[in-house]
Coordinates of C-alpha atoms in Angstrom, one line a residue:
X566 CA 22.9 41.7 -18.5
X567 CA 23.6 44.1 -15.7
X568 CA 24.9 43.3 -12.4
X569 CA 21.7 44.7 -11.1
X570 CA 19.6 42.5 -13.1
X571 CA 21.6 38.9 -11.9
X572 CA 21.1 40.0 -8.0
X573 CA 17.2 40.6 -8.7
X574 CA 17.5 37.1 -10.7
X575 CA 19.6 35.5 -7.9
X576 CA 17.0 37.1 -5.3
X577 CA 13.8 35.6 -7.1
X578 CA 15.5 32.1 -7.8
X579 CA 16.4 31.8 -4.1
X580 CA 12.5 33.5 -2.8
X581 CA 11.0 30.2 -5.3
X582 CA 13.1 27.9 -3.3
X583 CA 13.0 29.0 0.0
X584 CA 8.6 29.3 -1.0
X585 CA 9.0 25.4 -2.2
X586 CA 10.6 24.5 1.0
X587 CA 7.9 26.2 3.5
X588 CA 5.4 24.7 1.5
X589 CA 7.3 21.1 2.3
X590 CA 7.7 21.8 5.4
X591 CA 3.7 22.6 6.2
X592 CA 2.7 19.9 4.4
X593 CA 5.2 17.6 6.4
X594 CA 4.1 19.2 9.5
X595 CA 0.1 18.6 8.5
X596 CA 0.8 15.0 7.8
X597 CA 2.5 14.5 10.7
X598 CA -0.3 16.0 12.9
X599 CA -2.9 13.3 11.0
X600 CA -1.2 10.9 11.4
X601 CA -0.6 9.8 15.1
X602 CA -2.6 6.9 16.1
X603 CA -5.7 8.2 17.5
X604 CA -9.2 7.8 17.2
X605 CA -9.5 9.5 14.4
X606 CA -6.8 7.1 12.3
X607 CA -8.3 3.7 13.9
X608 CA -11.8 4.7 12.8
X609 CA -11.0 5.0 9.4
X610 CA -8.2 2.3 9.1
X611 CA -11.5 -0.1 10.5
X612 CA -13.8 1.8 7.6
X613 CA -11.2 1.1 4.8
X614 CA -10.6 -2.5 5.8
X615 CA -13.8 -3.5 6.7
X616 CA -14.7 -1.8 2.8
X617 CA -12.3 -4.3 1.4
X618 CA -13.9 -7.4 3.4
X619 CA -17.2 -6.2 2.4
X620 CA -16.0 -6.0 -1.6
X621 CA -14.2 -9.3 -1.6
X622 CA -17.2 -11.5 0.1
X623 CA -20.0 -9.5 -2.4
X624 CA -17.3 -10.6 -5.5
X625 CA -16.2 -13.9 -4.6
X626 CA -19.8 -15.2 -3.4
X627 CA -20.8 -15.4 -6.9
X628 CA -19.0 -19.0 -6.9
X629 CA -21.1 -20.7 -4.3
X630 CA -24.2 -18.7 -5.7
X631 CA -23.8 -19.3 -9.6
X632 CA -23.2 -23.4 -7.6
X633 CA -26.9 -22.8 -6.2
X634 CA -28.8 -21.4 -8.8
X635 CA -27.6 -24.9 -10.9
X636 CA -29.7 -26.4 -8.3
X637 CA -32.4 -24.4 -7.9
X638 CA -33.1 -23.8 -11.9
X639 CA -31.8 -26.9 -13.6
X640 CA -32.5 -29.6 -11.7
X641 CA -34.6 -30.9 -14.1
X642 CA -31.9 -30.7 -16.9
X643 CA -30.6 -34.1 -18.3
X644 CA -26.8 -35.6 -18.8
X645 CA -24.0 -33.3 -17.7
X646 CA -26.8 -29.9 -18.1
X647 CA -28.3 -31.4 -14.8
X648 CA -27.7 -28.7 -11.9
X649 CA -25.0 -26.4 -13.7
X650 CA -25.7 -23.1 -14.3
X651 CA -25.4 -23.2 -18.0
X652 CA -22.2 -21.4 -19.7
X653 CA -23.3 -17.8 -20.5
X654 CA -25.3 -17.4 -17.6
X655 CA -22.6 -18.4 -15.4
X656 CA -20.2 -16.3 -17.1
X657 CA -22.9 -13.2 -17.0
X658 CA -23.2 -13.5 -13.6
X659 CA -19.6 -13.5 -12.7
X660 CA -18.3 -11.2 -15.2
X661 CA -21.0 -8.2 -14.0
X662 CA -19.4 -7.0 -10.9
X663 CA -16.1 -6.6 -13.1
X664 CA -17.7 -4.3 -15.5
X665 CA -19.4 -2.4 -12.8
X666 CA -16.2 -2.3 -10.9
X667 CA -14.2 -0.9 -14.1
X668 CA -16.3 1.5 -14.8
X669 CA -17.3 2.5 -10.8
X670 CA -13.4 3.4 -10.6
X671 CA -12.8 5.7 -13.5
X672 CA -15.3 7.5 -12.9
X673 CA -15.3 7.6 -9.2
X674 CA -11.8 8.1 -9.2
X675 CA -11.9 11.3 -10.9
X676 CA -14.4 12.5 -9.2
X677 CA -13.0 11.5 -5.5
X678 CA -9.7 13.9 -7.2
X679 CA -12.3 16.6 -7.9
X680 CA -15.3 16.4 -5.5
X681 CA -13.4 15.3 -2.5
X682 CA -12.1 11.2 -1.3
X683 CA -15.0 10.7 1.6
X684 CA -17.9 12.2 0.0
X685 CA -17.3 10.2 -3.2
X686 CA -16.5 7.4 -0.8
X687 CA -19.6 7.5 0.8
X688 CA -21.6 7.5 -2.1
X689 CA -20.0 4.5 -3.5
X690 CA -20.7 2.5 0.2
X691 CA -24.8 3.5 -0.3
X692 CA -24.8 2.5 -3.9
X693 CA -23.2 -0.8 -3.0
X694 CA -25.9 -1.3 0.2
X695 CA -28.9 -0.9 -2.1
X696 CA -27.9 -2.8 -4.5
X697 CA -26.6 -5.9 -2.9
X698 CA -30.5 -6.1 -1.5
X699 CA -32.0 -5.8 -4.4
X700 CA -29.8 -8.4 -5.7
X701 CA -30.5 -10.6 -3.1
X702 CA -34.5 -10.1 -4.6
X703 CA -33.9 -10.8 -8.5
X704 CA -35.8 -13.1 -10.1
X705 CA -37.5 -13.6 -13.8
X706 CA -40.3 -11.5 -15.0
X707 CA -43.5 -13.0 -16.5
X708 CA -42.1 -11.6 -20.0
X709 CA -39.1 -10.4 -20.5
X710 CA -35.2 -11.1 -18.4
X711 CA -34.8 -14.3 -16.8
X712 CA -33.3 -13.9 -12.9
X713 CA -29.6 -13.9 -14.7
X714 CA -30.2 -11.0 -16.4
X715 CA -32.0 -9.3 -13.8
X716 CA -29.1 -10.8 -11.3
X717 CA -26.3 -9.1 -14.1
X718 CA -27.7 -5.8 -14.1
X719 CA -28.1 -5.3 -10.6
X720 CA -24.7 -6.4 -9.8
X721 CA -23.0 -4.4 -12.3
X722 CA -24.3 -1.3 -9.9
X723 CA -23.2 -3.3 -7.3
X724 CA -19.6 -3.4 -9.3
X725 CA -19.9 0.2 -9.5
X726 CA -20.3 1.1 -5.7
X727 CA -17.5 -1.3 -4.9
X728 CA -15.3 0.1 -7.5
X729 CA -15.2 3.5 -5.8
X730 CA -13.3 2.0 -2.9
X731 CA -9.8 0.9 -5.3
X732 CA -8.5 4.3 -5.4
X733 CA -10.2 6.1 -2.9
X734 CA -9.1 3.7 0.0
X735 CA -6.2 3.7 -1.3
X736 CA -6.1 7.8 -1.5
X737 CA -7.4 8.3 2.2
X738 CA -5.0 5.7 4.0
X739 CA -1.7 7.1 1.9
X740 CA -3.1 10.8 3.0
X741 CA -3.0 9.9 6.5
X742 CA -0.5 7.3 6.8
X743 CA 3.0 8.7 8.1
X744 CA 6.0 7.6 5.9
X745 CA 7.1 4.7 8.2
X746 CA 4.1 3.1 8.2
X747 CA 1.7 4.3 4.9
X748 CA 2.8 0.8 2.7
X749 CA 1.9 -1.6 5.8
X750 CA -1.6 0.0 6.4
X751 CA -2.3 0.6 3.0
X752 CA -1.0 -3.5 2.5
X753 CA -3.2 -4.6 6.0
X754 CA -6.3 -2.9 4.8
X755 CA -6.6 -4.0 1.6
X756 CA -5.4 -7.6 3.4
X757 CA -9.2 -7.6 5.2
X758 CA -10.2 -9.4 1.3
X759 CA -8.6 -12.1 2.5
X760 CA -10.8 -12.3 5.2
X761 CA -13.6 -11.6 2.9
X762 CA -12.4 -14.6 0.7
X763 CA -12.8 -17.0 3.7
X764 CA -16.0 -15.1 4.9
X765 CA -17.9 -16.0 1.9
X766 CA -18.3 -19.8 2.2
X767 CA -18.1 -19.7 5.8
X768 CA -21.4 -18.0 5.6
X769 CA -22.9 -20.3 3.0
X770 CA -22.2 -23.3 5.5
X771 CA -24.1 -21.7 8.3
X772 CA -26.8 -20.9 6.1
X773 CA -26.9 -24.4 4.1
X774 CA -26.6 -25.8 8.0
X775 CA -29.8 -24.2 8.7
X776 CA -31.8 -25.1 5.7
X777 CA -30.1 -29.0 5.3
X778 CA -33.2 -31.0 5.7
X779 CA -36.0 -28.7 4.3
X780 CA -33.2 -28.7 1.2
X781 CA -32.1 -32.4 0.9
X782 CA -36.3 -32.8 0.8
X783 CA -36.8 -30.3 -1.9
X784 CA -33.8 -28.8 -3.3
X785 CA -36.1 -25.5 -4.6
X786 CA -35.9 -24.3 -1.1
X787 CA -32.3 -23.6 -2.0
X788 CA -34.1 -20.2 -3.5
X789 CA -33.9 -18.8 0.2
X790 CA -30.3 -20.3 0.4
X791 CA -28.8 -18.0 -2.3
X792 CA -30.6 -14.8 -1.5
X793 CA -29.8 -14.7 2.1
X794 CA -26.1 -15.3 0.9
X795 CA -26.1 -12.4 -0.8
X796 CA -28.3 -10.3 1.4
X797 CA -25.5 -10.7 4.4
X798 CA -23.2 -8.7 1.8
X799 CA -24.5 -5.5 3.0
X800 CA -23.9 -6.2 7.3
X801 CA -20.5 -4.8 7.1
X802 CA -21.3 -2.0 4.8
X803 CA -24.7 -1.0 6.9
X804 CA -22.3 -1.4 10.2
X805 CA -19.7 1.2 8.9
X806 CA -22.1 3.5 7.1
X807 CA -21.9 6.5 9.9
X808 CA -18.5 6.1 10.3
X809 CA -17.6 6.7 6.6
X810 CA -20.4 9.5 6.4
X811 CA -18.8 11.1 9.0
X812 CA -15.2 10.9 7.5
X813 CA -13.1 13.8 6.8
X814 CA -10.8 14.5 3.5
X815 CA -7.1 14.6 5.1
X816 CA -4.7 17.9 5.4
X817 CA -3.0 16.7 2.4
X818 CA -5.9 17.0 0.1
X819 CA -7.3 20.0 1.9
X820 CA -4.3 22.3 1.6
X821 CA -3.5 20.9 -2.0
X822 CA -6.8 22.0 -3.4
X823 CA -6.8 25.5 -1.5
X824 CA -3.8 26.2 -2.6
X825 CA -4.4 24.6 -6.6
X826 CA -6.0 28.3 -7.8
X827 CA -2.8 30.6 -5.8
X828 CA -0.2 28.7 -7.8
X829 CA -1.0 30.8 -10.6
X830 CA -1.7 34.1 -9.1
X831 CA 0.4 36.9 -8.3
X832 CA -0.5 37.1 -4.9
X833 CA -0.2 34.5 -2.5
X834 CA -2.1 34.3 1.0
X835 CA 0.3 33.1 3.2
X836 CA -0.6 32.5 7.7
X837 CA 2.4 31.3 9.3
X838 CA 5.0 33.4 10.9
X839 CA 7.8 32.2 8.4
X840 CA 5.5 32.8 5.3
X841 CA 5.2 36.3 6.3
X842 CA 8.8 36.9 6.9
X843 CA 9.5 35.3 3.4
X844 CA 6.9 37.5 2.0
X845 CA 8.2 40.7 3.2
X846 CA 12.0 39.5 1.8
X847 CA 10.8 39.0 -1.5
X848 CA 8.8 42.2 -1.0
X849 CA 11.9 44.6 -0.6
X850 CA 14.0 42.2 -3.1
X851 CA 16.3 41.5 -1.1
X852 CA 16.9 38.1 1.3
X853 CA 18.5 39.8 4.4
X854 CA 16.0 40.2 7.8
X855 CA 13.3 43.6 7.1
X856 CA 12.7 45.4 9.9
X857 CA 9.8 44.7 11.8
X858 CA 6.3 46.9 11.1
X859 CA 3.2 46.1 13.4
X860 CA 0.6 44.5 11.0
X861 CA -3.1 43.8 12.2
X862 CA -3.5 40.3 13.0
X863 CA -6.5 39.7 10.4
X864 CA -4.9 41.4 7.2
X865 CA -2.9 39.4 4.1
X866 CA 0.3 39.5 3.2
X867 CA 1.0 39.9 -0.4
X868 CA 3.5 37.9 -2.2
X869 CA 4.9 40.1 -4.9
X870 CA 6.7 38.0 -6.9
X871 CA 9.2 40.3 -9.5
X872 CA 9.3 40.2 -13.1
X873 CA 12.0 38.0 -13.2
X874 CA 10.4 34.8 -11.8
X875 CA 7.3 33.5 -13.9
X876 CA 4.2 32.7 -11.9
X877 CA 3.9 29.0 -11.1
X878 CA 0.9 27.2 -13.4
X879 CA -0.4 24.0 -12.2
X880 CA -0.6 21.2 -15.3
X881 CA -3.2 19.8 -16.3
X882 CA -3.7 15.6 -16.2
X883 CA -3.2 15.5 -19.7
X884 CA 0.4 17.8 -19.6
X885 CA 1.5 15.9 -16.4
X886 CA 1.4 12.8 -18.4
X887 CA 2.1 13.8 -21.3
X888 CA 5.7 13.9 -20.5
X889 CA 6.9 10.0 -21.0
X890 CA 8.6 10.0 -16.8
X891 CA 5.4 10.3 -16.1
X892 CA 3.3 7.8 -18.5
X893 CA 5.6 5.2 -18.4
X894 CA 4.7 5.1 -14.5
X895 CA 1.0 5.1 -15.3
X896 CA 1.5 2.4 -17.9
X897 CA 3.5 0.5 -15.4
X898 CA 1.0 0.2 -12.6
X899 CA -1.8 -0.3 -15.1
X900 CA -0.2 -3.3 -17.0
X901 CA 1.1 -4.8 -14.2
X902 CA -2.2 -4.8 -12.4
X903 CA -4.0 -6.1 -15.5
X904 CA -1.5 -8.5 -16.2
X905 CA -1.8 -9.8 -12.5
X906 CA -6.1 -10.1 -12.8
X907 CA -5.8 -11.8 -15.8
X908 CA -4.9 -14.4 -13.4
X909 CA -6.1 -13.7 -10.5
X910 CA -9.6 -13.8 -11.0
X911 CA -9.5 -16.2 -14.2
X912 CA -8.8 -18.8 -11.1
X913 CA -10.8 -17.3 -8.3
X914 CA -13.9 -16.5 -9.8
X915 CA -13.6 -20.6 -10.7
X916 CA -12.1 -22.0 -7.9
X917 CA -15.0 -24.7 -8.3
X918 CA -12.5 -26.4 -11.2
X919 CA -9.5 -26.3 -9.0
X920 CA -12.0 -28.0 -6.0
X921 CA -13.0 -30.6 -8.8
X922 CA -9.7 -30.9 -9.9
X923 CA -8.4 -32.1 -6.4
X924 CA -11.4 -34.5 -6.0
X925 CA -12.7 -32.5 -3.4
X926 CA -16.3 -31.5 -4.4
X927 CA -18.1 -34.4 -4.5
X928 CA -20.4 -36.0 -7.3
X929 CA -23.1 -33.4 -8.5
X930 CA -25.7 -36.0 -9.1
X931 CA -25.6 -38.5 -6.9
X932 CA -24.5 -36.4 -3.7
X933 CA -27.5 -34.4 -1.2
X934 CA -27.3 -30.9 -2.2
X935 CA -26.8 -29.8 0.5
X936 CA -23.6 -32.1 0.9
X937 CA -22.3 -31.1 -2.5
X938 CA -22.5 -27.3 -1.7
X939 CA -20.7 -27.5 1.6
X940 CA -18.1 -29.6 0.5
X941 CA -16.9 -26.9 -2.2
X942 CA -17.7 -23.9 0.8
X943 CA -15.4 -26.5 2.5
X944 CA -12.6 -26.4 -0.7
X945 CA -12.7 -23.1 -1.0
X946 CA -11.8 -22.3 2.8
X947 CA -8.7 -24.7 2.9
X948 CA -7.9 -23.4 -0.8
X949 CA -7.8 -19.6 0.6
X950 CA -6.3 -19.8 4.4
X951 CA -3.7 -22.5 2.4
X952 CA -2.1 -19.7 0.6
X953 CA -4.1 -16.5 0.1
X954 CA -4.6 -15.1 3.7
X955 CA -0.8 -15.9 4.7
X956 CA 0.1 -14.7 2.1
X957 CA -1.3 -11.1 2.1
X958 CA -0.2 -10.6 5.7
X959 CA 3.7 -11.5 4.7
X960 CA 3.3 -8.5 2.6
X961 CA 1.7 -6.2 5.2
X962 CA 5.0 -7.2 7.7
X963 CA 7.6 -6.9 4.7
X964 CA 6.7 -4.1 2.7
X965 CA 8.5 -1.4 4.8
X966 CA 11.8 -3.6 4.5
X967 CA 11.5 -5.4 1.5
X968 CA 10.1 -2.6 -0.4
X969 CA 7.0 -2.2 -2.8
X970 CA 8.8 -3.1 -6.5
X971 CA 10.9 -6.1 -5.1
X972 CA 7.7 -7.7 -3.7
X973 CA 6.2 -7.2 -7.1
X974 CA 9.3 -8.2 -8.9
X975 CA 9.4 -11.6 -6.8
X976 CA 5.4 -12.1 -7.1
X977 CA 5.6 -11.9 -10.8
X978 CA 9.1 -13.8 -10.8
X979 CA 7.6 -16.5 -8.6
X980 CA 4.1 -16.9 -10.6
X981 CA 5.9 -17.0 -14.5
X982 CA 7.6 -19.9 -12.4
X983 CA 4.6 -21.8 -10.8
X984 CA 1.9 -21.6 -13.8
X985 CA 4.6 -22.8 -15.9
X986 CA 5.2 -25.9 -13.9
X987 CA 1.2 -26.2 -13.7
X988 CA 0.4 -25.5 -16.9
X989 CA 3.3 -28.2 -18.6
X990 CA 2.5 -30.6 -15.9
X991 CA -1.0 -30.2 -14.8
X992 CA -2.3 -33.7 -16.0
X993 CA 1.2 -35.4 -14.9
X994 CA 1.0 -33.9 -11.1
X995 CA -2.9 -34.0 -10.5
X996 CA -2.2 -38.2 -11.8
X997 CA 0.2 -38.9 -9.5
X998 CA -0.6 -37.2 -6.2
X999 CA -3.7 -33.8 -5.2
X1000 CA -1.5 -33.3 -2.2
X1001 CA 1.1 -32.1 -4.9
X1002 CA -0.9 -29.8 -6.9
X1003 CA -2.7 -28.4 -3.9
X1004 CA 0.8 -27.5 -2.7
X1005 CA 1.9 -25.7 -5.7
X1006 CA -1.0 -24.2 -6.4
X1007 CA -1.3 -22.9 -2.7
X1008 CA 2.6 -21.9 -3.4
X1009 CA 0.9 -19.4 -6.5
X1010 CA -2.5 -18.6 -3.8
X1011 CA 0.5 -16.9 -1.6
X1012 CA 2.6 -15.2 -4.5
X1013 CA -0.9 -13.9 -5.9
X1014 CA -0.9 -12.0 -2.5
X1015 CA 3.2 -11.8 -1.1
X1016 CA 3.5 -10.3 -4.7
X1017 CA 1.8 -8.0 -7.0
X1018 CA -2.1 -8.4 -5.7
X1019 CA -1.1 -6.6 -2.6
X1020 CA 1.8 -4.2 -4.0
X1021 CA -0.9 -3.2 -7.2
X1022 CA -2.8 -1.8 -5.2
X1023 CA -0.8 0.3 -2.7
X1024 CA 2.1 1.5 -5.5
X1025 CA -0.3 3.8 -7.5
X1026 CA -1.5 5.5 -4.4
X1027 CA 1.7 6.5 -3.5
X1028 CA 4.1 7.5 -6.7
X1029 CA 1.5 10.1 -8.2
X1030 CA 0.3 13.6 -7.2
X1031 CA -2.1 14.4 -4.7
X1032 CA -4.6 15.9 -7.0
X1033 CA -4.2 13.0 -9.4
X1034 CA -3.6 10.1 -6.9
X1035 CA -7.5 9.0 -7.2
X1036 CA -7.9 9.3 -10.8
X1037 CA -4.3 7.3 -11.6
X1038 CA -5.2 4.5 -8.7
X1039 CA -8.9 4.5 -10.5
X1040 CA -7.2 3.8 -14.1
X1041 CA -4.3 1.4 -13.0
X1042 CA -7.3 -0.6 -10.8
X1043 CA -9.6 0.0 -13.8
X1044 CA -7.2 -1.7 -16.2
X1045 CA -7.0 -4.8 -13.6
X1046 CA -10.8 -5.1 -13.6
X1047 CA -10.6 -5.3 -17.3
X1048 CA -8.0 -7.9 -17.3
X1049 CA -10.4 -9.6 -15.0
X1050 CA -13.4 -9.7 -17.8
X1051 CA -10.4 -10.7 -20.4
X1052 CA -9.8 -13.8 -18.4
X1053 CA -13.8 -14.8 -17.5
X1054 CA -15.2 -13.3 -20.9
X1055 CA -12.3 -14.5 -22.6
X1056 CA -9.6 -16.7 -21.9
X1057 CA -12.2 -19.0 -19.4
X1058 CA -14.1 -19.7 -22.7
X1059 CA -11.5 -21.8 -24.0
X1060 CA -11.2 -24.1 -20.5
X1061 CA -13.2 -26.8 -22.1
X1062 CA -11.7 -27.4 -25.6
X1063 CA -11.6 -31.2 -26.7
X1064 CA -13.5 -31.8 -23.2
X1065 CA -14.6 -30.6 -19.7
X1066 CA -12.0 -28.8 -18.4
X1067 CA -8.8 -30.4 -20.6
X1068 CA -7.6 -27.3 -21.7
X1069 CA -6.9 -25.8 -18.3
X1070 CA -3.5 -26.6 -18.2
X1071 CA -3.1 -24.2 -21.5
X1072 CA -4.6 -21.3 -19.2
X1073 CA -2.3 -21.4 -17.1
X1074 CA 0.5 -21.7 -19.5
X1075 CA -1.2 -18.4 -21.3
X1076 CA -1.5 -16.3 -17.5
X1077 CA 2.6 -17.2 -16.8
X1078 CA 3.2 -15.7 -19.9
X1079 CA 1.1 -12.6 -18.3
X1080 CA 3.0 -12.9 -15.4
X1081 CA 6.2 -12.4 -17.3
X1082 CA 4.7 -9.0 -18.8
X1083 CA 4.3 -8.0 -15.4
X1084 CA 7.3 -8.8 -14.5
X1085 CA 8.8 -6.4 -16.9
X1086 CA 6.8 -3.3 -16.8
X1087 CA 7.5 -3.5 -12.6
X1088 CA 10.8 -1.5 -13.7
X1089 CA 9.1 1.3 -15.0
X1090 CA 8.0 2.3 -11.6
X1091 CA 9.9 3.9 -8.6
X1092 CA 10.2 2.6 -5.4
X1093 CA 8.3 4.2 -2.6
X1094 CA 9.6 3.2 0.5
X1095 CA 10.8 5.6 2.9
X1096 CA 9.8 8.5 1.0
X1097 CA 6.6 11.3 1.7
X1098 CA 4.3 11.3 -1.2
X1099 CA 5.4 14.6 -2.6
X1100 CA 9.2 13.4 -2.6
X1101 CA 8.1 10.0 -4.3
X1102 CA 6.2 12.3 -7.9
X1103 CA 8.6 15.4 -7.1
X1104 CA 5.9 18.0 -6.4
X1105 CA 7.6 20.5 -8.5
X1106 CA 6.7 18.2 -11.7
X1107 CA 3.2 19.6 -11.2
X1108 CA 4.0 23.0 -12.3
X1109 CA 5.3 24.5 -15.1

């Protein structure tokens, strides 16, 4: 090769890098314009978290509601069938916001990647609206589905509206977020489910207050009970609808898909002062200062890139993880999030046998109905402030030291440990003292949430590209959800194997075992903190 030809090589290797860094720098620049606490950034931080309070209360109701419907519909039953929901309807019930929720974020994940994060947002937030009312109005036909059925279908498309807010909260506050701060608000908004958790049976007792004597006279009047309990599930949604209509998609995502067609032209539009300097530099092949030529303010400045240096291409989802660096982060966050729900909602969609277990709900027979009901609303508040609510706000002020993996690394560490202790000695602890086994099973609420519940949901909206982080978060969230109908479809079956509820103390031996997976698959992904987004997947990945 001539001499000739390694200066124009040298020339075009330097004009790519100097071109990378610019672009770095304007993206930098944009993100740290969005990002300043303003009104702008409060009003969405209070539309993402009041999202997540919204989706927790309208998914975790379902226990004191499925409780209800035992009393409104099988009241006349005999023996132990006697105001229990029967098995497959209670497992239809609480297994259809799952599905919807599975499929609500791989499909609205990709589209929030390719229509744009709020308006896919907001159309997820009026699906959810309309269908938690007309879930509060099932009931049977005259011929045809019973209220469950009716009940299952419409929460499924309930599922499906609240699935769209996984990945795309997750998108929008990492977008905005500034790099010192992105994993505590992306950790404190998705912590507002906590509150959601608690707001659920708080709710029910102010409702159940109100109807206590018209119920304890004729327990069918618990019909209004359950319907205004799940009616209240659209308040918060209703409240923030203008706010999220209203939202804008951030810098980050703006310049990215502006910019997604010029990677692979030979001409690049280019509006800052620096860009233009660069432009005439590469121009003249040469890197040393061009002489200055007036240029009206409105034309373009053409990047001519030489022969040399290939035109950038921008890969496709299926070539950017194709590449085994890449999958093996995708399979990380997915498994690990999936290994966690197993768990997760294996216990909190039936926190009722944790509440029996600890002698706190009452006889179902003998007790008002009103009484009974309360008292589990009553379990399941001390259950959640306990362990879960601490323990999701310990992650939201330790992330940005601690670090997202080693969080998720002690969660999953501390969890193999504590379901094995329950699971070996279930019978042994609950025997001897409930004081015990609500202490280490409070210990496991607050690793659920100073662990990987927290950290599963902001790692995969950090360590993939911009115009992939929706649909990644919407798989790895997706894959939880279906660990979540593995557990109630599935594993929950088995709870009552050689009697009522004996075989729980296998579950939990089977979910530490999941634990351990996650445990394990947590070291295929890179840690975030203290890194911008594009530094975390290396921007330059997405080209070839």
């Amino acid at each position: 090769m001539h001499k000739g030809d390694n200066t124009v090589d040298d020339g075009g290797a330097q004009v790519d890098a100097d071109q990378e860094l610019l672009q770095r720098q304007y993206e930098l620049a944009q993100l740290d314009r969005s990002s300043r606490a303003n009104w702008e950034m409060i009003k969405k931080l209070t539309v993402c978290g009041v999202a997540f309070l919204n989706d927790a209360y309208d998914m975790f109701a379902i226990n004191i509601v499925a409780m209800i419907l035992g009393f409104v519909y099988y009241n006349d039953a005999t023996g132990s069938a006697q105001n229990t929901v029967p098995k497959k309807w209670d497992t239809l019930i609480k297994i259809a916001v799952q599905i919807g929720c599975l499929l609500g974020q791989l499909i609205m994940g990709r589209l929030g990647d390719k229509v744009g994060r709020t308006t896919v947002y907001s159309a997820g937030l009026m699906i959810a609206i309309v269908t938690t009312i007309a879930s509060a109005f099932s009931s049977s036909m005259v011929k045809g589905f019973n209220v469950f059925v009716v009940l299952f279908i419409w929460r499924v498309l309930l599922g499906f509206g609240i699935g769209s807010d996984y990945p795309l909260t997750a998108t929008i506050v990492s977008e905005y977020a500034s790099v010192h701060n992105r994993g505590k608000l992306m950790a404190a908004v998705f912590s507002f489910q906590g509150f959601g958790n608690v707001l659920a049976p708080i709710v029910s007792i102010i409702v159940l207050a109100c109807f206590a004597q018209s119920v304890d006279r004729d327990v069918q009047n618990l019909d209004y009970v359950w319907r205004i309990i799940i009616g209240v599930g659209c308040i918060p949604g209703v409240s923030t609808l203008y706010w999220r209509l209203t939202m804008t998609d951030s810098e980050r995502f703006r310049h990215v898909n502006d910019n997604e067609l010029g990677a692979s032209d030979e001409s690049i539009t280019v509006d800052s002062e620096s860009e233009k300097l660069l432009a005439q530099q590469t121009s003249t092949g040469s890197t040393s200062p061009a002489p200055e030529e007036p240029a009206p303010e409105s034309a373009e400045v053409a990047l001519v890139i030489p022969d040399e240096v290939q035109p950038r291409r921008v890969k496709t989802f299926a070539q950017y993880f194709s590449e085994w660096r890449h999958l093996k982060v995708l399979l990380g966050t997915s498994i690990a999030w999936f290994s966690l729900d197993v768990a997760f909602y294996g216990i909190n969609l039936n926190s009722s046998i944790v509440i029996g277990a600890i002698g706190f709900a009452g006889d179902i027979k003998a007790d008002r109905p009103s009484r009974y009901i309360i008292r589990n609303c009553l379990g399941n508040i001390i259950i959640n402030i306990l362990g879960s609510v601490p323990g999701y706000w310990i992650s939201v002020f330790t992330i940005e030291r601690l670090g997202r993996v080693r969080i998720q690394l002690l969660g999953f560490a501390a969890l193999t440990v504590l379901y094995l202790i329950l699971g070996f000695a279930y019978h042994q602890i609950l025997d001897k003292s409930s004081g015990a086994f609500i202490f280490v099973f409070s210990l496991a609420q607050l690793f659920q949430n100073f662990g990987p519940n927290v950290t599963t949901f902001v790692i995969p909206g950090e360590v993939f590209p911009t115009r992939f982080r929706s649909t990644a978060h919407g798989i790895s969230a997706a894959m939880g959800k279906l660990g979540a109908i593995v557990a109630q479809g599935g594993f929950l079956q088995l709870k009552d194997i050689g009697g009522k509820d004996e075989w729980i103390n296998h579950l939990l031996q089977i979910f530490a075992l999941f634990m351990l997976l996650g445990f394990f698959v947590t070291f295929w992904i890179p840690e975030s903190k203290g890194k911008i987004l594009e530094e975390i997947c290396d921007e330059r990945e997405e080209y070839y």
